[in-house]
């Protein structure tokens, strides 16, 4: 088999969204996946490929050079990220064929200069479909076909068994709230989370990440303990329902097969929503594109009497 370097460094939700495409490639190539070190276990356990961990969140020339040495020796590379640093790693792999999205579909346009197999996608489709299209283009040129089944139809284990990644937890049946988000504009106001938690009652449980504890405490509901990624997966897997914005834990919950309610303002749920559960989103993307115009009543209406029974 030819050696293939997969490049998708971060973040959590984006790594999860790339797993179906990598799973489609797994039977045809010997795959190494270069990824931020905190996602190494996720890549190796769920995608079932070899991870090459790096630390490029705050990248420097020195860190890039170290990472470039780590990824050398591949015949083909595929860049699911479309950033300059990810394209540099694809180039450093030594691959003669480097696949990536066409320049109009990536954030950092100069990254396309380092890619020599440009793939166009339908911008109206979900990012998982973008990634599958990129994998399909690679397989087609190698004389293979992408398997026709889609993760949304086949269930949460199509791209690898997420349940094997989740540890057992003692939070079965809880309604999990995720007040944090990667960017401030994706964050629903904490006072609305507080109101929602009050309506839900004792079933509410707040999860939080590094530096988010004050925000989580402001919700006024029971806090989950500090968790690593595997422990967080256990909490999300056992929950009745998970509510949060466009953030990694929401996508992880959806991948684990847990019901979710996604809160979307500045990002499109059609492209970035919880894959397979887009109907569960409360979105203002078509109107104000603001989290401030998502009302508590609209979110609470998505919770069935069965879920909130006993409040």
PDB file of C-alpha atoms in Angstrom:
ATOM      1  CA  UNK A   1       0.000   0.000   0.000  1.00  0.00           C
ATOM      2  CA  UNK A   2       1.081   3.558  -0.642  1.00  0.00           C
ATOM      3  CA  UNK A   3       1.784   5.772   2.356  1.00  0.00           C
ATOM      4  CA  UNK A   4      -0.754   8.570   2.781  1.00  0.00           C
ATOM      5  CA  UNK A   5      -0.401  11.549   5.085  1.00  0.00           C
ATOM      6  CA  UNK A   6      -3.685  12.987   6.364  1.00  0.00           C
ATOM      7  CA  UNK A   7      -3.510  16.582   7.598  1.00  0.00           C
ATOM      8  CA  UNK A   8      -6.245  17.866   9.919  1.00  0.00           C
ATOM      9  CA  UNK A   9      -4.621  19.381  12.965  1.00  0.00           C
ATOM     10  CA  UNK A  10      -7.614  20.664  14.934  1.00  0.00           C
ATOM     11  CA  UNK A  11     -10.121  21.497  16.358  1.00  0.00           C
ATOM     12  CA  UNK A  12     -12.149  18.743  18.043  1.00  0.00           C
ATOM     13  CA  UNK A  13     -15.290  19.098  15.916  1.00  0.00           C
ATOM     14  CA  UNK A  14     -13.265  19.399  12.721  1.00  0.00           C
ATOM     15  CA  UNK A  15     -11.231  16.296  13.549  1.00  0.00           C
ATOM     16  CA  UNK A  16     -14.492  14.406  14.144  1.00  0.00           C
ATOM     17  CA  UNK A  17     -15.854  15.674  10.814  1.00  0.00           C
ATOM     18  CA  UNK A  18     -12.793  14.309   8.988  1.00  0.00           C
ATOM     19  CA  UNK A  19     -13.052  10.789  10.424  1.00  0.00           C
ATOM     20  CA  UNK A  20     -15.664   9.458   7.916  1.00  0.00           C
ATOM     21  CA  UNK A  21     -13.428  10.470   5.003  1.00  0.00           C
ATOM     22  CA  UNK A  22     -10.334   8.956   6.603  1.00  0.00           C
ATOM     23  CA  UNK A  23     -12.274   5.765   7.311  1.00  0.00           C
ATOM     24  CA  UNK A  24     -13.146   5.586   3.598  1.00  0.00           C
ATOM     25  CA  UNK A  25      -9.439   5.762   2.750  1.00  0.00           C
ATOM     26  CA  UNK A  26      -8.221   3.351   5.401  1.00  0.00           C
ATOM     27  CA  UNK A  27      -8.538   0.156   3.355  1.00  0.00           C
ATOM     28  CA  UNK A  28      -6.581   1.594   0.437  1.00  0.00           C
ATOM     29  CA  UNK A  29      -3.567   3.279   2.040  1.00  0.00           C
ATOM     30  CA  UNK A  30      -1.133   3.033   4.913  1.00  0.00           C
ATOM     31  CA  UNK A  31      -2.259   6.181   6.745  1.00  0.00           C
ATOM     32  CA  UNK A  32      -0.521   8.535   9.130  1.00  0.00           C
ATOM     33  CA  UNK A  33      -2.620  11.404  10.484  1.00  0.00           C
ATOM     34  CA  UNK A  34      -0.801  14.521  11.670  1.00  0.00           C
ATOM     35  CA  UNK A  35      -2.918  16.086  14.415  1.00  0.00           C
ATOM     36  CA  UNK A  36      -2.593  18.255  17.516  1.00  0.00           C
ATOM     37  CA  UNK A  37      -1.362  16.118  20.391  1.00  0.00           C
ATOM     38  CA  UNK A  38      -4.574  16.387  22.471  1.00  0.00           C
ATOM     39  CA  UNK A  39      -6.484  14.550  19.726  1.00  0.00           C
ATOM     40  CA  UNK A  40      -3.996  11.719  19.295  1.00  0.00           C
ATOM     41  CA  UNK A  41      -6.062   9.186  21.231  1.00  0.00           C
ATOM     42  CA  UNK A  42      -9.233  10.090  19.341  1.00  0.00           C
ATOM     43  CA  UNK A  43      -7.514   9.576  15.975  1.00  0.00           C
ATOM     44  CA  UNK A  44      -5.938   6.268  16.928  1.00  0.00           C
ATOM     45  CA  UNK A  45      -8.969   4.828  18.747  1.00  0.00           C
ATOM     46  CA  UNK A  46     -11.801   5.980  16.485  1.00  0.00           C
ATOM     47  CA  UNK A  47     -10.216   6.509  13.062  1.00  0.00           C
ATOM     48  CA  UNK A  48      -7.922   3.527  13.728  1.00  0.00           C
ATOM     49  CA  UNK A  49      -4.911   5.015  11.976  1.00  0.00           C
ATOM     50  CA  UNK A  50      -1.488   6.045  13.200  1.00  0.00           C
ATOM     51  CA  UNK A  51      -1.371   9.549  14.677  1.00  0.00           C
ATOM     52  CA  UNK A  52       1.619  11.843  14.310  1.00  0.00           C
ATOM     53  CA  UNK A  53       1.101  14.327  17.159  1.00  0.00           C
ATOM     54  CA  UNK A  54       2.320  17.904  16.830  1.00  0.00           C
ATOM     55  CA  UNK A  55       1.922  21.138  18.752  1.00  0.00           C
ATOM     56  CA  UNK A  56       1.171  23.925  16.291  1.00  0.00           C
ATOM     57  CA  UNK A  57      -1.642  25.887  17.955  1.00  0.00           C
ATOM     58  CA  UNK A  58       0.843  28.701  18.391  1.00  0.00           C
ATOM     59  CA  UNK A  59       3.161  27.884  15.589  1.00  0.00           C
ATOM     60  CA  UNK A  60       6.633  29.147  14.909  1.00  0.00           C
ATOM     61  CA  UNK A  61       9.215  28.446  12.230  1.00  0.00           C
ATOM     62  CA  UNK A  62      10.988  26.108  14.678  1.00  0.00           C
ATOM     63  CA  UNK A  63       7.822  24.140  15.428  1.00  0.00           C
ATOM     64  CA  UNK A  64       6.923  23.895  11.750  1.00  0.00           C
ATOM     65  CA  UNK A  65      10.384  22.555  10.927  1.00  0.00           C
ATOM     66  CA  UNK A  66      10.151  19.963  13.694  1.00  0.00           C
ATOM     67  CA  UNK A  67       6.723  18.884  12.414  1.00  0.00           C
ATOM     68  CA  UNK A  68       7.973  18.795   8.817  1.00  0.00           C
ATOM     69  CA  UNK A  69      10.712  16.348   9.787  1.00  0.00           C
ATOM     70  CA  UNK A  70       8.123  14.177  11.546  1.00  0.00           C
ATOM     71  CA  UNK A  71       5.897  13.841   8.457  1.00  0.00           C
ATOM     72  CA  UNK A  72       8.519  13.146   5.786  1.00  0.00           C
ATOM     73  CA  UNK A  73       8.372   9.988   3.711  1.00  0.00           C
ATOM     74  CA  UNK A  74       4.856   9.825   2.242  1.00  0.00           C
ATOM     75  CA  UNK A  75       3.829   9.244  -1.358  1.00  0.00           C
ATOM     76  CA  UNK A  76       0.462  11.056  -1.169  1.00  0.00           C
ATOM     77  CA  UNK A  77      -0.892  13.766   1.132  1.00  0.00           C
ATOM     78  CA  UNK A  78      -4.415  15.043   1.703  1.00  0.00           C
ATOM     79  CA  UNK A  79      -5.043  18.346   3.467  1.00  0.00           C
ATOM     80  CA  UNK A  80      -8.506  18.614   5.016  1.00  0.00           C
ATOM     81  CA  UNK A  81      -7.689  21.919   6.741  1.00  0.00           C
ATOM     82  CA  UNK A  82      -6.682  24.428   4.079  1.00  0.00           C
ATOM     83  CA  UNK A  83      -4.342  26.550   6.181  1.00  0.00           C
ATOM     84  CA  UNK A  84      -0.806  27.602   5.341  1.00  0.00           C
ATOM     85  CA  UNK A  85       0.631  25.493   8.152  1.00  0.00           C
ATOM     86  CA  UNK A  86      -1.349  22.403   7.099  1.00  0.00           C
ATOM     87  CA  UNK A  87      -0.339  22.831   3.452  1.00  0.00           C
ATOM     88  CA  UNK A  88       3.294  23.225   4.516  1.00  0.00           C
ATOM     89  CA  UNK A  89       3.080  19.857   6.246  1.00  0.00           C
ATOM     90  CA  UNK A  90       1.549  18.273   3.150  1.00  0.00           C
ATOM     91  CA  UNK A  91       4.427  19.665   1.088  1.00  0.00           C
ATOM     92  CA  UNK A  92       6.994  18.543   3.660  1.00  0.00           C
ATOM     93  CA  UNK A  93       5.694  14.976   3.477  1.00  0.00           C
ATOM     94  CA  UNK A  94       7.529  14.574   0.195  1.00  0.00           C
ATOM     95  CA  UNK A  95       4.313  13.534  -1.534  1.00  0.00           C
ATOM     96  CA  UNK A  96       4.259  14.047  -5.280  1.00  0.00           C
ATOM     97  CA  UNK A  97       0.457  14.261  -5.173  1.00  0.00           C
ATOM     98  CA  UNK A  98      -1.024  16.636  -2.601  1.00  0.00           C
ATOM     99  CA  UNK A  99      -4.830  16.852  -2.454  1.00  0.00           C
ATOM    100  CA  UNK A 100      -6.741  19.761  -0.990  1.00  0.00           C
ATOM    101  CA  UNK A 101      -9.727  22.025  -1.497  1.00  0.00           C
ATOM    102  CA  UNK A 102      -9.691  24.562  -4.330  1.00  0.00           C
ATOM    103  CA  UNK A 103      -8.656  28.044  -3.215  1.00  0.00           C
ATOM    104  CA  UNK A 104     -12.190  29.476  -3.142  1.00  0.00           C
ATOM    105  CA  UNK A 105     -13.132  26.978  -0.417  1.00  0.00           C
ATOM    106  CA  UNK A 106     -10.302  27.622   2.049  1.00  0.00           C
ATOM    107  CA  UNK A 107      -9.638  30.433   4.514  1.00  0.00           C
ATOM    108  CA  UNK A 108      -5.929  31.034   3.796  1.00  0.00           C
ATOM    109  CA  UNK A 109      -5.690  31.306   0.017  1.00  0.00           C
ATOM    110  CA  UNK A 110      -1.866  30.988  -0.274  1.00  0.00           C
ATOM    111  CA  UNK A 111      -2.204  27.455   1.114  1.00  0.00           C
ATOM    112  CA  UNK A 112      -3.486  26.412  -2.319  1.00  0.00           C
ATOM    113  CA  UNK A 113      -0.086  27.211  -3.826  1.00  0.00           C
ATOM    114  CA  UNK A 114       1.380  24.229  -1.951  1.00  0.00           C
ATOM    115  CA  UNK A 115      -1.326  21.823  -3.137  1.00  0.00           C
ATOM    116  CA  UNK A 116      -1.245  20.373  -6.673  1.00  0.00           C
ATOM    117  CA  UNK A 117      -4.528  18.407  -6.730  1.00  0.00           C
ATOM    118  CA  UNK A 118      -7.323  20.922  -6.156  1.00  0.00           C
ATOM    119  CA  UNK A 119     -10.841  19.624  -5.505  1.00  0.00           C
ATOM    120  CA  UNK A 120     -14.039  21.632  -5.803  1.00  0.00           C
ATOM    121  CA  UNK A 121     -16.988  21.019  -3.509  1.00  0.00           C
ATOM    122  CA  UNK A 122     -20.601  22.082  -3.239  1.00  0.00           C
ATOM    123  CA  UNK A 123     -20.479  24.933  -0.680  1.00  0.00           C
ATOM    124  CA  UNK A 124     -24.097  24.341   0.315  1.00  0.00           C
ATOM    125  CA  UNK A 125     -23.327  20.889   1.718  1.00  0.00           C
ATOM    126  CA  UNK A 126     -22.100  19.846   5.155  1.00  0.00           C
ATOM    127  CA  UNK A 127     -18.375  19.899   5.883  1.00  0.00           C
ATOM    128  CA  UNK A 128     -18.454  16.103   6.313  1.00  0.00           C
ATOM    129  CA  UNK A 129     -19.579  15.953   2.673  1.00  0.00           C
ATOM    130  CA  UNK A 130     -16.733  18.273   1.712  1.00  0.00           C
ATOM    131  CA  UNK A 131     -14.263  15.873   3.304  1.00  0.00           C
ATOM    132  CA  UNK A 132     -15.874  12.851   1.670  1.00  0.00           C
ATOM    133  CA  UNK A 133     -15.674  14.608  -1.700  1.00  0.00           C
ATOM    134  CA  UNK A 134     -11.945  15.183  -1.182  1.00  0.00           C
ATOM    135  CA  UNK A 135     -11.445  11.526  -0.294  1.00  0.00           C
ATOM    136  CA  UNK A 136     -13.530  10.509  -3.317  1.00  0.00           C
ATOM    137  CA  UNK A 137     -11.301  12.550  -5.632  1.00  0.00           C
ATOM    138  CA  UNK A 138      -8.203  10.806  -4.299  1.00  0.00           C
ATOM    139  CA  UNK A 139      -9.741   7.342  -4.576  1.00  0.00           C
ATOM    140  CA  UNK A 140     -10.986   8.010  -8.119  1.00  0.00           C
ATOM    141  CA  UNK A 141      -7.516   8.892  -9.359  1.00  0.00           C
ATOM    142  CA  UNK A 142      -6.208   5.718  -7.740  1.00  0.00           C
ATOM    143  CA  UNK A 143      -8.862   3.641  -9.507  1.00  0.00           C
ATOM    144  CA  UNK A 144     -11.037   3.038  -6.455  1.00  0.00           C
ATOM    145  CA  UNK A 145     -14.508   4.141  -5.432  1.00  0.00           C
ATOM    146  CA  UNK A 146     -15.810   5.688  -2.251  1.00  0.00           C
ATOM    147  CA  UNK A 147     -18.207   3.425  -0.395  1.00  0.00           C
ATOM    148  CA  UNK A 148     -21.751   4.748  -1.010  1.00  0.00           C
ATOM    149  CA  UNK A 149     -23.028   4.544   2.605  1.00  0.00           C
ATOM    150  CA  UNK A 150     -23.138   7.807   4.522  1.00  0.00           C
ATOM    151  CA  UNK A 151     -22.418   8.165   8.257  1.00  0.00           C
ATOM    152  CA  UNK A 152     -25.763   9.905   8.817  1.00  0.00           C
ATOM    153  CA  UNK A 153     -27.609   6.890   7.419  1.00  0.00           C
ATOM    154  CA  UNK A 154     -25.461   4.143   8.853  1.00  0.00           C
ATOM    155  CA  UNK A 155     -25.290   5.451  12.413  1.00  0.00           C
ATOM    156  CA  UNK A 156     -22.556   6.773  14.681  1.00  0.00           C
ATOM    157  CA  UNK A 157     -20.184   3.829  14.280  1.00  0.00           C
ATOM    158  CA  UNK A 158     -19.652   4.052  10.497  1.00  0.00           C
ATOM    159  CA  UNK A 159     -16.394   5.962  10.845  1.00  0.00           C
ATOM    160  CA  UNK A 160     -15.086   3.940  13.738  1.00  0.00           C
ATOM    161  CA  UNK A 161     -16.582   2.898  17.046  1.00  0.00           C
ATOM    162  CA  UNK A 162     -16.896   6.110  19.060  1.00  0.00           C
ATOM    163  CA  UNK A 163     -18.338   4.094  21.952  1.00  0.00           C
ATOM    164  CA  UNK A 164     -14.960   2.396  22.410  1.00  0.00           C
ATOM    165  CA  UNK A 165     -13.454   5.821  22.982  1.00  0.00           C
ATOM    166  CA  UNK A 166     -16.010   6.816  25.645  1.00  0.00           C
ATOM    167  CA  UNK A 167     -15.421   5.584  29.169  1.00  0.00           C
ATOM    168  CA  UNK A 168     -18.247   4.609  31.488  1.00  0.00           C
ATOM    169  CA  UNK A 169     -19.699   7.549  33.422  1.00  0.00           C
ATOM    170  CA  UNK A 170     -22.176   8.048  36.248  1.00  0.00           C
ATOM    171  CA  UNK A 171     -24.162  10.794  34.503  1.00  0.00           C
ATOM    172  CA  UNK A 172     -26.762   8.679  32.724  1.00  0.00           C
ATOM    173  CA  UNK A 173     -29.966  10.464  31.851  1.00  0.00           C
ATOM    174  CA  UNK A 174     -28.707  13.999  32.389  1.00  0.00           C
ATOM    175  CA  UNK A 175     -29.358  16.992  30.121  1.00  0.00           C
ATOM    176  CA  UNK A 176     -25.898  18.363  29.412  1.00  0.00           C
ATOM    177  CA  UNK A 177     -25.357  22.070  28.792  1.00  0.00           C
ATOM    178  CA  UNK A 178     -22.252  23.364  26.983  1.00  0.00           C
ATOM    179  CA  UNK A 179     -21.941  27.121  27.643  1.00  0.00           C
ATOM    180  CA  UNK A 180     -18.439  27.486  26.189  1.00  0.00           C
ATOM    181  CA  UNK A 181     -17.472  28.009  22.552  1.00  0.00           C
ATOM    182  CA  UNK A 182     -14.288  28.444  20.589  1.00  0.00           C
ATOM    183  CA  UNK A 183     -15.159  32.008  19.605  1.00  0.00           C
ATOM    184  CA  UNK A 184     -17.174  34.620  21.549  1.00  0.00           C
ATOM    185  CA  UNK A 185     -19.668  35.141  18.729  1.00  0.00           C
ATOM    186  CA  UNK A 186     -20.609  31.424  18.873  1.00  0.00           C
ATOM    187  CA  UNK A 187     -21.440  31.625  22.578  1.00  0.00           C
ATOM    188  CA  UNK A 188     -25.047  31.837  23.741  1.00  0.00           C
ATOM    189  CA  UNK A 189     -25.444  34.374  26.589  1.00  0.00           C
ATOM    190  CA  UNK A 190     -24.788  32.745  29.943  1.00  0.00           C
ATOM    191  CA  UNK A 191     -27.909  34.279  31.486  1.00  0.00           C
ATOM    192  CA  UNK A 192     -29.989  32.366  28.915  1.00  0.00           C
ATOM    193  CA  UNK A 193     -28.225  29.144  29.791  1.00  0.00           C
ATOM    194  CA  UNK A 194     -29.040  29.994  33.416  1.00  0.00           C
ATOM    195  CA  UNK A 195     -32.721  30.440  32.584  1.00  0.00           C
ATOM    196  CA  UNK A 196     -32.749  27.202  30.575  1.00  0.00           C
ATOM    197  CA  UNK A 197     -31.046  25.305  33.418  1.00  0.00           C
ATOM    198  CA  UNK A 198     -33.656  26.620  35.872  1.00  0.00           C
ATOM    199  CA  UNK A 199     -36.461  25.335  33.648  1.00  0.00           C
ATOM    200  CA  UNK A 200     -34.824  21.937  33.209  1.00  0.00           C
ATOM    201  CA  UNK A 201     -34.262  21.526  36.933  1.00  0.00           C
ATOM    202  CA  UNK A 202     -32.130  18.863  38.600  1.00  0.00           C
ATOM    203  CA  UNK A 203     -31.443  16.993  35.356  1.00  0.00           C
ATOM    204  CA  UNK A 204     -29.199  19.835  34.110  1.00  0.00           C
ATOM    205  CA  UNK A 205     -25.449  19.223  34.097  1.00  0.00           C
ATOM    206  CA  UNK A 206     -22.839  21.702  32.855  1.00  0.00           C
ATOM    207  CA  UNK A 207     -19.641  20.539  31.149  1.00  0.00           C
ATOM    208  CA  UNK A 208     -16.653  22.806  30.760  1.00  0.00           C
ATOM    209  CA  UNK A 209     -13.137  22.908  29.442  1.00  0.00           C
ATOM    210  CA  UNK A 210      -9.873  24.614  30.330  1.00  0.00           C
ATOM    211  CA  UNK A 211     -10.402  28.202  31.580  1.00  0.00           C
ATOM    212  CA  UNK A 212     -14.203  27.802  31.356  1.00  0.00           C
ATOM    213  CA  UNK A 213     -15.001  27.027  34.994  1.00  0.00           C
ATOM    214  CA  UNK A 214     -16.170  30.584  35.913  1.00  0.00           C
ATOM    215  CA  UNK A 215     -18.473  30.570  32.885  1.00  0.00           C
ATOM    216  CA  UNK A 216     -19.808  27.137  33.824  1.00  0.00           C
ATOM    217  CA  UNK A 217     -20.413  28.192  37.417  1.00  0.00           C
ATOM    218  CA  UNK A 218     -22.380  31.211  36.203  1.00  0.00           C
ATOM    219  CA  UNK A 219     -24.992  28.865  34.684  1.00  0.00           C
ATOM    220  CA  UNK A 220     -26.051  27.986  38.202  1.00  0.00           C
ATOM    221  CA  UNK A 221     -26.551  24.243  37.671  1.00  0.00           C
ATOM    222  CA  UNK A 222     -24.544  21.231  38.778  1.00  0.00           C
ATOM    223  CA  UNK A 223     -21.071  21.146  37.254  1.00  0.00           C
ATOM    224  CA  UNK A 224     -19.486  18.046  35.822  1.00  0.00           C
ATOM    225  CA  UNK A 225     -16.029  17.393  37.248  1.00  0.00           C
ATOM    226  CA  UNK A 226     -12.949  18.337  35.211  1.00  0.00           C
ATOM    227  CA  UNK A 227     -12.675  15.858  32.352  1.00  0.00           C
ATOM    228  CA  UNK A 228     -10.164  14.789  29.775  1.00  0.00           C
ATOM    229  CA  UNK A 229     -11.421  14.050  26.266  1.00  0.00           C
ATOM    230  CA  UNK A 230     -12.154  10.380  26.954  1.00  0.00           C
ATOM    231  CA  UNK A 231     -14.028  11.212  30.174  1.00  0.00           C
ATOM    232  CA  UNK A 232     -16.001  13.949  28.431  1.00  0.00           C
ATOM    233  CA  UNK A 233     -17.027  11.429  25.796  1.00  0.00           C
ATOM    234  CA  UNK A 234     -18.360   9.186  28.541  1.00  0.00           C
ATOM    235  CA  UNK A 235     -20.516  11.969  29.973  1.00  0.00           C
ATOM    236  CA  UNK A 236     -21.858  12.930  26.549  1.00  0.00           C
ATOM    237  CA  UNK A 237     -22.562   9.336  25.538  1.00  0.00           C
ATOM    238  CA  UNK A 238     -24.690   8.667  28.628  1.00  0.00           C
ATOM    239  CA  UNK A 239     -26.668  11.926  28.478  1.00  0.00           C
ATOM    240  CA  UNK A 240     -30.309  12.042  27.396  1.00  0.00           C
ATOM    241  CA  UNK A 241     -29.679  15.261  25.503  1.00  0.00           C
ATOM    242  CA  UNK A 242     -26.829  17.704  24.890  1.00  0.00           C
ATOM    243  CA  UNK A 243     -27.402  21.415  24.255  1.00  0.00           C
ATOM    244  CA  UNK A 244     -24.700  23.764  22.998  1.00  0.00           C
ATOM    245  CA  UNK A 245     -23.383  25.970  20.244  1.00  0.00           C
ATOM    246  CA  UNK A 246     -21.164  25.116  17.276  1.00  0.00           C
ATOM    247  CA  UNK A 247     -18.404  23.545  19.337  1.00  0.00           C
ATOM    248  CA  UNK A 248     -16.418  20.321  19.485  1.00  0.00           C
ATOM    249  CA  UNK A 249     -18.266  18.644  22.379  1.00  0.00           C
ATOM    250  CA  UNK A 250     -21.606  19.072  20.567  1.00  0.00           C
ATOM    251  CA  UNK A 251     -20.204  17.300  17.504  1.00  0.00           C
ATOM    252  CA  UNK A 252     -18.693  14.599  19.706  1.00  0.00           C
ATOM    253  CA  UNK A 253     -22.087  14.018  21.337  1.00  0.00           C
ATOM    254  CA  UNK A 254     -23.753  13.675  17.932  1.00  0.00           C
ATOM    255  CA  UNK A 255     -21.042  11.252  16.786  1.00  0.00           C
ATOM    256  CA  UNK A 256     -21.670   9.162  19.906  1.00  0.00           C
ATOM    257  CA  UNK A 257     -25.341   8.899  18.952  1.00  0.00           C
ATOM    258  CA  UNK A 258     -26.686  11.164  21.699  1.00  0.00           C
ATOM    259  CA  UNK A 259     -29.570  13.493  20.851  1.00  0.00           C
ATOM    260  CA  UNK A 260     -28.454  17.117  20.576  1.00  0.00           C
ATOM    261  CA  UNK A 261     -29.894  20.604  20.244  1.00  0.00           C
ATOM    262  CA  UNK A 262     -27.431  22.842  18.393  1.00  0.00           C
ATOM    263  CA  UNK A 263     -27.557  26.613  18.827  1.00  0.00           C
ATOM    264  CA  UNK A 264     -26.414  28.362  15.651  1.00  0.00           C
ATOM    265  CA  UNK A 265     -26.064  32.049  14.841  1.00  0.00           C
ATOM    266  CA  UNK A 266     -22.958  33.124  12.910  1.00  0.00           C
ATOM    267  CA  UNK A 267     -22.311  29.678  11.413  1.00  0.00           C
ATOM    268  CA  UNK A 268     -24.538  27.673   9.107  1.00  0.00           C
ATOM    269  CA  UNK A 269     -25.977  24.463  10.531  1.00  0.00           C
ATOM    270  CA  UNK A 270     -26.293  23.156   6.963  1.00  0.00           C
ATOM    271  CA  UNK A 271     -22.500  23.234   6.726  1.00  0.00           C
ATOM    272  CA  UNK A 272     -21.380  22.990  10.354  1.00  0.00           C
ATOM    273  CA  UNK A 273     -24.298  21.464  12.224  1.00  0.00           C
ATOM    274  CA  UNK A 274     -24.260  18.185  14.187  1.00  0.00           C
ATOM    275  CA  UNK A 275     -24.066  15.705  11.331  1.00  0.00           C
ATOM    276  CA  UNK A 276     -27.159  13.524  11.103  1.00  0.00           C
ATOM    277  CA  UNK A 277     -29.142  15.744  13.482  1.00  0.00           C
ATOM    278  CA  UNK A 278     -29.473  19.027  11.615  1.00  0.00           C
ATOM    279  CA  UNK A 279     -33.195  19.064  12.352  1.00  0.00           C
ATOM    280  CA  UNK A 280     -32.369  19.514  16.020  1.00  0.00           C
ATOM    281  CA  UNK A 281     -30.780  22.922  15.552  1.00  0.00           C
ATOM    282  CA  UNK A 282     -32.166  26.288  16.633  1.00  0.00           C
ATOM    283  CA  UNK A 283     -30.673  28.718  14.150  1.00  0.00           C
ATOM    284  CA  UNK A 284     -30.729  32.417  13.285  1.00  0.00           C
ATOM    285  CA  UNK A 285     -28.224  32.007  10.451  1.00  0.00           C
ATOM    286  CA  UNK A 286     -30.868  32.812   7.833  1.00  0.00           C
ATOM    287  CA  UNK A 287     -31.904  36.001   9.646  1.00  0.00           C
ATOM    288  CA  UNK A 288     -29.751  37.851  12.187  1.00  0.00           C
ATOM    289  CA  UNK A 289     -26.807  35.427  12.366  1.00  0.00           C
ATOM    290  CA  UNK A 290     -26.613  36.328  16.046  1.00  0.00           C
ATOM    291  CA  UNK A 291     -26.707  34.121  19.128  1.00  0.00           C
ATOM    292  CA  UNK A 292     -28.385  37.039  20.897  1.00  0.00           C
ATOM    293  CA  UNK A 293     -31.619  36.448  19.002  1.00  0.00           C
ATOM    294  CA  UNK A 294     -31.952  32.806  20.019  1.00  0.00           C
ATOM    295  CA  UNK A 295     -34.607  32.841  22.737  1.00  0.00           C
ATOM    296  CA  UNK A 296     -34.827  30.470  25.687  1.00  0.00           C
ATOM    297  CA  UNK A 297     -38.412  29.606  24.754  1.00  0.00           C
ATOM    298  CA  UNK A 298     -37.261  28.431  21.312  1.00  0.00           C
ATOM    299  CA  UNK A 299     -34.621  26.161  22.807  1.00  0.00           C
ATOM    300  CA  UNK A 300     -36.870  24.809  25.569  1.00  0.00           C
ATOM    301  CA  UNK A 301     -39.509  23.953  22.973  1.00  0.00           C
ATOM    302  CA  UNK A 302     -37.082  21.389  21.500  1.00  0.00           C
ATOM    303  CA  UNK A 303     -37.035  19.482  24.774  1.00  0.00           C
ATOM    304  CA  UNK A 304     -39.820  16.923  24.830  1.00  0.00           C
ATOM    305  CA  UNK A 305     -41.960  16.356  27.944  1.00  0.00           C
ATOM    306  CA  UNK A 306     -40.312  12.924  28.218  1.00  0.00           C
ATOM    307  CA  UNK A 307     -36.861  14.500  28.466  1.00  0.00           C
ATOM    308  CA  UNK A 308     -37.808  17.166  30.994  1.00  0.00           C
ATOM    309  CA  UNK A 309     -40.338  15.064  32.904  1.00  0.00           C
ATOM    310  CA  UNK A 310     -40.135  15.532  36.632  1.00  0.00           C
ATOM    311  CA  UNK A 311     -38.808  19.046  36.479  1.00  0.00           C
TER     312      UNK A 311
END
